[in-house]
């Protein structure tokens, strides 16, 4: 519609458009019909785009508003649940305190019973300890008496053993002297026999030595005679 209104104005003259704005670097008064229509179409497209964007913004705003309402409702529900949980926690804390108080009372009663039981056990152990100490003392006395008795017996055994050793030493000394005398006689007898044998052997060896010397002298004389005879024979041959 704007394009139809401007078209007659353009025919009557351009002096009415001298103050119009410049579009895309071209004055409105210098635009052709097609350029103006294209520009109008472009403006209509932008208007439609603006409307669409406004509708989108409106939808987004409505969605955000709805989301806000839902979130607000959820937050209120969470606050309500939180208050309920706080109440439950308070009730649980009170119940827990009551249980702790009851537990402390029970523990106090148990500790009292344990203390009584421990005292009874201590008394029993003390009685047992005294009985054991008495029995131990009796055993120690018996052992000391036994030790004294054993010490007396050991002393007597030592005395008897010492006497026995002394007597045994005397007997051994006597036996030693008797054996010494016996073996000394045997040694003297053997020595005399060996002296006679040695003398006899010495005489026999001396006789054998003299006989051997005589035999050697005879062999020597015979050999000398043979040498002299041989020498004389050689001398005689040399003369001839």
XYZ file of N, CA and C in Angstrom:
720
model
N 0.822 -1.194 0.000
C 0.000 0.000 0.000
C 0.858 1.246 0.000
N 1.981 1.245 0.708
C 2.869 2.409 0.716
C 3.456 2.642 -0.654
N 3.747 1.531 -1.371
C 4.312 1.673 -2.718
C 3.317 2.301 -3.672
N 2.007 1.961 -3.546
C 0.979 2.532 -4.412
C 0.793 4.000 -4.147
N 0.930 4.426 -2.894
C 0.769 5.843 -2.577
C 1.925 6.658 -3.120
N 3.141 6.073 -3.123
C 4.321 6.814 -3.555
C 4.412 6.908 -5.063
N 3.865 5.934 -5.751
C 3.991 5.933 -7.214
C 3.392 7.184 -7.859
N 2.155 7.674 -7.536
C 1.639 8.909 -8.149
C 2.489 10.112 -7.804
N 3.046 10.114 -6.607
C 3.880 11.249 -6.206
C 5.083 11.335 -7.101
N 5.636 10.162 -7.453
C 6.813 10.141 -8.305
C 6.498 10.702 -9.675
N 5.255 10.462 -10.174
C 4.871 10.958 -11.490
C 4.676 12.456 -11.484
N 4.142 13.025 -10.448
C 3.861 14.452 -10.397
C 5.118 15.269 -10.267
N 6.194 14.635 -9.677
C 7.437 15.400 -9.535
C 8.276 14.885 -8.395
N 9.565 15.145 -8.465
C 10.485 14.613 -7.455
C 10.817 15.627 -6.385
N 10.259 16.827 -6.504
C 10.604 17.849 -5.529
C 10.049 17.554 -4.153
N 8.996 16.695 -4.074
C 8.418 16.354 -2.769
C 9.292 15.362 -1.998
N 10.277 14.695 -2.637
C 11.107 13.661 -1.983
C 12.532 14.132 -1.719
N 12.721 15.429 -1.771
C 14.095 15.904 -1.634
C 14.658 15.715 -0.233
N 13.771 15.548 0.778
C 14.251 15.352 2.158
C 14.194 13.892 2.604
N 13.935 12.937 1.672
C 13.857 11.518 2.057
C 15.243 10.988 2.391
N 15.233 9.880 3.155
C 16.508 9.260 3.588
C 17.157 8.508 2.444
N 18.408 8.154 2.691
C 19.177 7.385 1.712
C 19.115 5.921 2.114
N 18.760 5.031 1.164
C 18.649 3.595 1.419
C 19.679 2.869 0.582
N 20.545 2.084 1.285
C 21.580 1.285 0.607
C 22.449 2.161 -0.285
N 22.732 3.400 0.163
C 23.609 4.289 -0.599
C 22.917 5.028 -1.739
N 21.584 4.858 -1.855
C 20.830 5.508 -2.952
C 19.691 6.309 -2.332
N 19.495 7.499 -2.776
C 18.401 8.332 -2.261
C 17.071 7.749 -2.701
N 16.074 7.923 -1.854
C 14.738 7.390 -2.163
C 14.192 8.027 -3.442
N 14.500 9.278 -3.637
C 13.986 9.977 -4.824
C 14.595 9.444 -6.093
N 15.784 8.792 -5.945
C 16.460 8.265 -7.134
C 16.136 6.803 -7.383
N 15.379 6.147 -6.485
C 15.062 4.734 -6.643
C 13.974 4.534 -7.672
N 14.050 3.398 -8.325
C 12.999 3.011 -9.266
C 11.891 2.322 -8.508
N 10.850 2.012 -9.228
C 9.711 1.325 -8.627
C 10.117 -0.052 -8.123
N 10.902 -0.754 -8.933
C 11.317 -2.108 -8.537
C 12.181 -2.059 -7.283
N 13.060 -1.048 -7.209
C 13.918 -0.932 -6.022
C 13.095 -0.640 -4.786
N 12.099 0.243 -4.949
C 11.248 0.560 -3.804
C 10.434 -0.653 -3.376
N 9.901 -1.382 -4.364
C 9.125 -2.577 -4.029
C 10.023 -3.622 -3.316
N 11.248 -3.756 -3.841
C 12.174 -4.712 -3.207
C 12.502 -4.283 -1.784
N 12.678 -2.954 -1.625
C 12.980 -2.463 -0.284
C 11.796 -2.668 0.651
N 10.579 -2.415 0.111
C 9.375 -2.621 0.928
C 9.245 -4.094 1.296
N 9.524 -4.978 0.314
C 9.454 -6.421 0.581
C 10.467 -6.824 1.658
N 11.641 -6.199 1.561
C 12.682 -6.490 2.564
C 12.244 -6.032 3.954
N 11.587 -4.846 3.977
C 11.103 -4.351 5.272
C 10.011 -5.252 5.826
N 9.127 -5.725 4.934
C 8.075 -6.639 5.383
C 8.667 -7.930 5.942
N 9.730 -8.420 5.278
C 10.396 -9.640 5.772
C 10.995 -9.412 7.158
N 11.583 -8.248 7.333
C 12.180 -7.946 8.641
C 11.107 -7.828 9.711
N 9.937 -7.220 9.292
C 8.834 -7.093 10.252
C 8.336 -8.475 10.661
N 8.190 -9.364 9.658
C 7.742 -10.724 9.956
C 8.755 -11.430 10.874
N 10.038 -11.200 10.569
C 11.087 -11.822 11.392
C 11.029 -11.299 12.823
N 10.788 -9.959 12.942
C 10.672 -9.367 14.271
C 9.478 -9.950 15.012
N 8.355 -10.150 14.266
C 7.176 -10.743 14.893
C 7.472 -12.162 15.378
N 8.162 -12.925 14.502
C 8.500 -14.301 14.890
C 9.408 -14.315 16.114
N 10.409 -13.414 16.093
C 11.312 -13.353 17.246
C 10.556 -12.940 18.501
N 9.587 -11.965 18.311
C 8.809 -11.543 19.478
C 7.965 -12.694 19.999
N 7.388 -13.478 19.053
C 6.611 -14.648 19.479
C 7.505 -15.658 20.210
N 8.726 -15.839 19.641
C 9.670 -16.775 20.301
C 10.031 -16.285 21.696
N 10.282 -14.964 21.777
C 10.607 -14.401 23.096
C 9.439 -14.554 24.051
N 8.214 -14.356 23.504
C 7.027 -14.499 24.340
C 6.889 -15.937 24.830
N 7.128 -16.896 23.887
C 7.050 -18.315 24.265
C 8.123 -18.657 25.297
N 9.349 -18.135 25.057
C 10.449 -18.403 25.991
C 10.149 -17.801 27.355
N 9.550 -16.560 27.324
C 9.198 -15.921 28.595
C 8.137 -16.728 29.331
N 7.128 -17.206 28.544
C 6.088 -18.027 29.168
C 6.686 -19.322 29.730
N 7.636 -19.913 28.959
C 8.264 -21.161 29.426
C 9.075 -20.915 30.701
N 9.809 -19.792 30.703
C 10.595 -19.449 31.894
C 9.679 -19.175 33.080
N 8.562 -18.464 32.796
C 7.610 -18.179 33.866
C 7.025 -19.472 34.426
N 6.689 -20.397 33.488
C 6.151 -21.691 33.926
C 7.188 -22.467 34.731
N 8.450 -22.439 34.215
C 9.528 -23.123 34.930
C 9.743 -22.505 36.306
N 9.643 -21.170 36.359
C 9.791 -20.487 37.650
C 8.699 -20.904 38.622
N 7.464 -20.991 38.105
C 6.362 -21.398 38.967
C 6.565 -22.828 39.474
N 7.000 -23.709 38.518
C 7.226 -25.108 38.918
C 8.355 -25.187 39.949
N 9.446 -24.444 39.673
C 10.588 -24.452 40.598
C 10.196 -23.896 41.958
N 9.391 -22.830 41.929
C 8.935 -22.243 43.184
C 8.101 -23.238 43.972
N 7.213 -23.952 43.241
C 6.378 -24.949 43.903
C 7.240 -26.078 44.481
N 8.235 -26.533 43.660
C 9.132 -27.593 44.143
C 9.928 -27.125 45.355
N 10.373 -25.847 45.308
C 11.130 -25.309 46.440
C 10.271 -25.272 47.697
N 9.002 -24.863 47.523
C 8.103 -24.855 48.684
C 7.904 -26.269 49.221
N 7.772 -27.241 48.277
C 7.623 -28.629 48.716
C 8.878 -29.097 49.453
N 10.054 -28.721 48.908
C 11.304 -29.104 49.562
C 11.426 -28.470 50.943
N 10.985 -27.188 51.042
C 11.010 -26.531 52.355
C 10.113 -27.273 53.338
N 8.926 -27.682 52.828
C 8.009 -28.428 53.698
C 8.644 -29.750 54.143
N 9.266 -30.464 53.158
C 9.926 -31.727 53.490
C 11.083 -31.502 54.462
N 11.815 -30.393 54.257
C 12.937 -30.090 55.143
C 12.458 -29.834 56.565
N 11.334 -29.094 56.683
C 10.784 -28.857 58.020
C 10.355 -30.171 58.669
N 9.755 -31.049 57.831
C 9.353 -32.353 58.369
C 10.582 -33.156 58.815
N 11.646 -33.101 57.985
C 12.875 -33.819 58.345
C 13.495 -33.240 59.616
N 13.441 -31.889 59.733
C 13.967 -31.266 60.956
C 13.186 -31.746 62.172
N 11.869 -31.829 62.003
C 11.046 -32.321 63.116
C 11.395 -33.775 63.449
N 11.578 -34.577 62.362
C 11.945 -35.974 62.593
C 13.301 -36.075 63.288
N 14.245 -35.217 62.852
C 15.581 -35.233 63.478
C 15.492 -34.837 64.943
N 14.672 -33.803 65.220
C 14.507 -33.389 66.621
C 13.908 -34.522 67.450
N 12.881 -35.170 66.874
C 12.269 -36.287 67.599
C 13.267 -37.432 67.785
N 14.069 -37.702 66.710
C 15.071 -38.768 66.815
C 16.135 -38.418 67.849
N 16.511 -37.114 67.903
C 17.511 -36.686 68.886
C 16.980 -36.874 70.303
N 15.708 -36.498 70.505
C 15.115 -36.691 71.829
C 15.053 -38.172 72.188
N 14.663 -38.986 71.175
C 14.606 -40.429 71.422
C 15.997 -40.982 71.713
N 16.998 -40.455 70.968
C 18.373 -40.906 71.184
C 18.872 -40.522 72.575
N 18.533 -39.309 73.001
C 18.932 -38.887 74.345
C 18.291 -39.775 75.406
N 17.018 -40.126 75.157
C 16.340 -41.010 76.110
C 17.011 -42.385 76.132
N 17.374 -42.880 74.938
C 18.058 -44.176 74.874
C 19.416 -44.113 75.567
N 20.138 -42.998 75.363
C 21.442 -42.841 76.018
C 21.288 -42.832 77.538
N 20.266 -42.130 78.001
C 20.025 -42.081 79.444
C 19.731 -43.474 79.989
N 18.882 -44.224 79.248
C 18.572 -45.587 79.662
C 19.824 -46.467 79.610
N 20.625 -46.267 78.560
C 21.864 -47.049 78.417
C 22.825 -46.752 79.570
N 22.932 -45.476 79.942
C 23.801 -45.110 81.060
C 23.324 -45.761 82.356
N 21.998 -45.774 82.554
C 21.468 -46.414 83.759
C 21.795 -47.911 83.768
N 21.617 -48.551 82.580
C 21.942 -49.978 82.496
C 23.431 -50.216 82.742
N 24.270 -49.354 82.140
C 25.713 -49.497 82.327
C 26.100 -49.295 83.788
N 25.453 -48.353 84.446
C 25.727 -48.120 85.862
C 25.380 -49.354 86.679
N 24.232 -49.959 86.349
C 23.821 -51.171 87.054
C 24.804 -52.317 86.775
N 25.203 -52.447 85.502
C 26.151 -53.515 85.136
C 27.501 -53.291 85.811
N 27.968 -52.035 85.836
C 29.240 -51.727 86.482
C 29.186 -52.051 87.971
N 28.042 -51.777 88.596
C 27.890 -52.099 90.015
C 27.971 -53.610 90.231
N 27.271 -54.365 89.358
C 27.324 -55.821 89.467
C 28.741 -56.339 89.212
N 29.418 -55.757 88.196
C 30.796 -56.175 87.902
C 31.729 -55.876 89.069
N 31.533 -54.724 89.684
C 32.373 -54.354 90.824
C 32.173 -55.333 91.978
N 30.909 -55.702 92.227
C 30.647 -56.689 93.275
C 31.306 -58.029 92.939
N 31.166 -58.432 91.660
C 31.762 -59.704 91.239
C 33.283 -59.668 91.370
N 33.878 -58.530 90.986
C 35.335 -58.392 91.095
C 35.773 -58.454 92.555
N 35.032 -57.793 93.426
C 35.376 -57.832 94.855
C 35.293 -59.257 95.396
N 34.246 -59.978 94.979
C 34.121 -61.370 95.420
C 35.298 -62.209 94.918
N 35.670 -61.996 93.638
C 36.800 -62.742 93.083
C 38.097 -62.395 93.802
N 38.248 -61.112 94.157
C 39.461 -60.692 94.874
C 39.543 -61.399 96.228
N 38.406 -61.462 96.923
C 38.386 -62.141 98.226
C 38.732 -63.617 98.052
N 38.129 -64.252 97.022
C 38.424 -65.670 96.775
C 39.905 -65.875 96.477
N 40.460 -65.005 95.641
C 41.872 -65.140 95.288
C 42.777 -64.896 96.490
N 42.389 -63.973 97.364
C 43.183 -63.727 98.559
C 43.188 -64.960 99.457
N 42.004 -65.591 99.608
C 41.922 -66.814 100.422
C 42.783 -67.910 99.797
N 42.669 -68.059 98.471
C 43.489 -69.065 97.784
C 44.974 -68.758 97.941
N 45.333 -67.475 97.853
C 46.733 -67.082 97.996
C 47.263 -67.434 99.377
N 46.462 -67.142 100.426
C 46.894 -67.469 101.787
C 47.067 -68.976 101.955
N 46.132 -69.745 101.374
C 46.240 -71.204 101.469
C 47.490 -71.697 100.745
N 47.744 -71.125 99.563
C 48.938 -71.527 98.809
C 50.216 -71.142 99.545
N 50.226 -69.951 100.146
C 51.407 -69.530 100.901
C 51.668 -70.463 102.079
N 50.589 -70.871 102.759
C 50.747 -71.785 103.890
C 51.281 -73.140 103.418
N 50.697 -73.631 102.313
C 51.168 -74.909 101.767
C 52.620 -74.793 101.310
N 52.960 -73.660 100.696
C 54.339 -73.445 100.238
C 55.311 -73.415 101.415
N 54.898 -72.747 102.491
C 55.753 -72.681 103.679
C 55.983 -74.072 104.247
N 54.911 -74.877 104.284
C 55.045 -76.249 104.789
C 56.003 -77.051 103.914
N 55.854 -76.916 102.596
C 56.743 -77.629 101.680
C 58.189 -77.173 101.837
N 58.384 -75.862 102.023
C 59.741 -75.339 102.204
C 60.372 -75.914 103.471
N 59.584 -75.969 104.554
C 60.112 -76.538 105.803
C 60.506 -78.002 105.603
N 59.637 -78.748 104.921
C 59.954 -80.159 104.663
C 61.215 -80.294 103.813
N 61.315 -79.454 102.799
C 62.491 -79.508 101.928
C 63.760 -79.130 102.683
N 63.671 -78.141 103.563
C 64.848 -77.757 104.348
C 65.296 -78.902 105.248
N 64.320 -79.593 105.872
C 64.677 -80.753 106.703
C 65.322 -81.847 105.864
N 64.738 -82.081 104.674
C 65.318 -83.097 103.787
C 66.729 -82.708 103.358
N 66.927 -81.405 103.098
C 68.256 -80.939 102.686
C 69.279 -81.147 103.802
N 68.879 -80.821 105.032
C 69.795 -81.025 106.161
C 70.140 -82.503 106.316
N 69.119 -83.351 106.172
C 69.353 -84.792 106.283
C 70.299 -85.271 105.184
N 70.051 -84.779 103.960
C 70.917 -85.165 102.843
C 72.337 -84.648 103.035
N 72.473 -83.442 103.577
C 73.812 -82.904 103.829
C 74.577 -83.783 104.818
N 73.867 -84.267 105.882
C 74.517 -85.175 106.839
C 74.934 -86.472 106.174
N 74.027 -87.015 105.337
C 74.364 -88.252 104.638
C 75.533 -88.043 103.676
N 75.528 -86.888 102.991
C 76.628 -86.604 102.059
C 77.949 -86.475 102.803
N 77.926 -85.816 103.972
C 79.151 -85.677 104.770
C 79.668 -87.046 105.202
N 78.743 -87.903 105.633
C 79.145 -89.254 106.037
C 79.722 -90.020 104.850
N 79.060 -89.889 103.682
C 79.561 -90.572 102.486
C 80.933 -90.049 102.082
N 81.125 -88.729 102.212
C 82.434 -88.162 101.888
C 83.519 -88.734 102.808
N 83.190 -88.842 104.121
C 84.162 -89.388 105.073
C 84.487 -90.837 104.728
N 83.421 -91.613 104.477
C 83.640 -93.019 104.127
C 84.423 -93.132 102.817
N 84.097 -92.282 101.885
C 84.795 -92.320 100.597
C 86.268 -91.947 100.762
N 86.528 -90.947 101.623
C 87.915 -90.540 101.863
C 88.702 -91.666 102.516
N 88.067 -92.336 103.495
C 88.741 -93.466 104.143
C 88.983 -94.590 103.141
N 87.980 -94.845 102.307
C 88.133 -95.911 101.314
C 89.255 -95.585 100.336
N 89.340 -94.316 99.945
C 90.403 -93.910 99.017
C 91.772 -94.074 99.674
N 91.858 -93.686 100.958
C 93.144 -93.828 101.665
C 93.551 -95.299 101.750
N 92.593 -96.151 102.122
C 92.888 -97.586 102.204
C 93.269 -98.146 100.838
N 92.556 -97.686 99.818
C 92.849 -98.170 98.468
C 94.236 -97.721 98.024
N 94.611 -96.488 98.375
C 95.946 -96.005 98.033
C 97.024 -96.849 98.711
N 96.789 -97.207 100.010
C 97.763 -98.044 100.719
C 97.886 -99.410 100.049
N 96.734 -99.996 99.708
C 96.755 -101.292 99.041
C 97.475 -101.197 97.701
N 97.168 -100.127 96.955
C 97.817 -99.958 95.659
C 99.320 -99.760 95.804
N 99.728 -99.037 96.856
C 101.160 -98.818 97.080
C 101.858 -100.141 97.393
N 101.186 -100.965 98.235
C 101.754 -102.272 98.542
C 101.864 -103.128 97.287
N 100.789 -103.158 96.505
C 100.811 -103.935 95.273
C 101.870 -103.402 94.316
N 102.015 -102.093 94.285
C 103.009 -101.484 93.415
C 104.422 -101.910 93.812
N 104.698 -101.883 95.133
C 106.019 -102.287 95.600
C 106.282 -103.761 95.299
N 105.242 -104.591 95.529
C 105.414 -106.024 95.252
C 105.678 -106.253 93.771
N 104.913 -105.571 92.921
C 105.119 -105.713 91.478
C 106.496 -105.199 91.066
N 106.919 -104.109 91.697
C 108.234 -103.556 91.373
C 109.342 -104.556 91.709
N 109.221 -105.152 92.881
C 110.223 -106.138 93.278
C 110.205 -107.343 92.339
N 108.978 -107.789 92.002
C 108.871 -108.953 91.115
C 109.495 -108.659 89.751
N 109.102 -107.526 89.160
C 109.616 -107.203 87.828
C 111.102 -106.862 87.856
N 111.572 -106.337 88.985
C 113.004 -106.059 89.098
C 113.802 -107.361 89.071
N 113.290 -108.389 89.779
C 113.936 -109.696 89.747
C 113.927 -110.268 88.337
N 112.769 -110.140 87.670
C 112.670 -110.640 86.305
C 113.640 -109.904 85.386
N 113.734 -108.595 85.584
C 114.646 -107.802 84.754
C 116.096 -108.222 84.995
N 116.445 -108.421 86.266
C 117.820 -108.832 86.577
C 118.123 -110.192 85.965
N 117.147 -111.101 86.049
C 117.342 -112.433 85.481
C 117.522 -112.360 83.970
N 116.653 -111.598 83.331
C 116.746 -111.451 81.873
C 118.051 -110.762 81.503
N 118.423 -109.761 82.298
C 119.660 -109.030 82.018
C 120.859 -109.975 82.085
N 120.897 -110.829 83.114
C 122.007 -111.777 83.239
C 122.036 -112.742 82.056
N 120.841 -113.226 81.685
C 120.786 -114.143 80.551
C 121.254 -113.452 79.277
N 120.839 -112.212 79.081
C 121.226 -111.484 77.877
C 122.722 -111.187 77.873
N 123.291 -110.939 79.075
C 124.736 -110.677 79.151
C 125.510 -111.910 78.710
N 125.054 -113.075 79.182
C 125.722 -114.334 78.794
C 125.599 -114.543 77.294
N 124.385 -114.309 76.759
C 124.169 -114.486 75.326
C 125.019 -113.511 74.527
N 125.093 -112.273 75.020
C 125.886 -111.263 74.304
C 127.365 -111.654 74.292
N 127.849 -112.141 75.428
C 129.252 -112.569 75.479
C 129.488 -113.719 74.515
N 128.569 -114.673 74.517
C 128.696 -115.823 73.626
C 128.687 -115.375 72.176
N 127.750 -114.468 71.849
C 127.671 -113.958 70.479
C 128.941 -113.195 70.129
N 129.481 -112.446 71.118
C 130.716 -111.699 70.869
C 131.878 -112.628 70.553
N 131.967 -113.735 71.299
C 133.034 -114.700 71.046
C 132.872 -115.322 69.661
N 131.618 -115.668 69.327
C 131.379 -116.264 68.014
C 131.717 -115.281 66.904
N 131.339 -114.039 67.066
C 131.637 -113.029 66.044
C 133.147 -112.803 65.927
N 133.844 -112.823 67.071
C 135.291 -112.619 67.035
C 135.978 -113.773 66.314
N 135.479 -115.017 66.579
C 136.035 -116.181 65.901
C 135.782 -116.089 64.401
N 134.558 -115.710 64.035
C 134.232 -115.579 62.614
C 135.080 -114.490 61.963
N 135.352 -113.416 62.691
C 136.159 -112.324 62.134
C 137.593 -112.792 61.874
N 138.166 -113.544 62.870
C 139.540 -114.024 62.687
C 139.623 -115.007 61.526
N 138.599 -115.870 61.442
C 138.595 -116.828 60.340
C 138.483 -116.102 59.004
N 137.657 -115.093 58.945
C 137.506 -114.342 57.697
C 138.800 -113.633 57.335
N 139.502 -113.096 58.362
C 140.771 -112.405 58.099
C 141.806 -113.392 57.573
N 141.860 -114.573 58.194
C 142.811 -115.587 57.739
C 142.524 -116.000 56.312
N 141.217 -116.144 55.994
C 140.843 -116.523 54.636
C 141.229 -115.440 53.647
N 141.028 -114.202 54.044
C 141.392 -113.080 53.162
C 142.902 -113.030 52.969
N 143.675 -113.298 54.054
C 145.135 -113.293 53.958
C 145.614 -114.392 53.010
N 144.964 -115.551 53.125
C 145.336 -116.654 52.235
C 145.064 -116.288 50.785
N 143.863 -115.720 50.537
C 143.523 -115.327 49.168
C 144.476 -114.250 48.657
N 144.872 -113.360 49.551
C 145.786 -112.276 49.178
C 147.158 -112.847 48.797
N 147.659 -113.791 49.622
C 148.968 -114.390 49.341
C 148.932 -115.148 48.021
N 147.854 -115.864 47.805
C 147.715 -116.629 46.563
C 147.678 -115.693 45.365
N 146.961 -114.611 45.503
C 146.854 -113.654 44.408
C 148.195 -112.987 44.135
N 148.938 -112.698 45.209
C 150.255 -112.080 45.048
C 151.202 -113.040 44.328
N 151.135 -114.299 44.707
C 151.987 -115.291 44.040
C 151.654 -115.374 42.559
N 150.352 -115.339 42.241
C 149.957 -115.395 40.836
C 150.467 -114.177 40.082
N 150.380 -113.011 40.710
C 150.867 -111.790 40.056
C 152.374 -111.850 39.825
N 153.117 -112.359 40.837
C 154.583 -112.452 40.700
C 154.947 -113.424 39.586
N 154.210 -114.532 39.561
C 154.488 -115.529 38.525
C 154.188 -114.962 37.151
N 153.095 -114.247 37.051
C 152.734 -113.641 35.765
C 153.771 -112.609 35.350
N 154.245 -111.836 36.301
C 155.257 -110.814 36.006
C 156.562 -111.453 35.532
N 156.947 -112.544 36.210
C 158.184 -113.230 35.820
C 158.056 -113.816 34.419
N 156.866 -114.363 34.121
C 156.660 -114.935 32.789
C 156.755 -113.848 31.725
N 156.204 -112.722 31.995
C 156.244 -111.621 31.030
C 157.676 -111.116 30.854
N 158.418 -111.070 31.949
C 159.807 -110.599 31.871
C 160.652 -111.570 31.054
N 160.382 -112.848 31.280
C 161.136 -113.873 30.547
C 160.836 -113.781 29.066
N 159.609 -113.567 28.726
C 159.242 -113.455 27.314
C 159.874 -112.238 26.682
N 159.972 -111.183 27.428
C 160.550 -109.963 26.882
C 162.052 -110.144 26.625
N 162.706 -110.918 27.454
C 164.135 -111.162 27.252
C 164.368 -112.000 26.007
N 163.558 -112.953 25.775
C 163.708 -113.811 24.602
C 163.320 -113.044 23.341
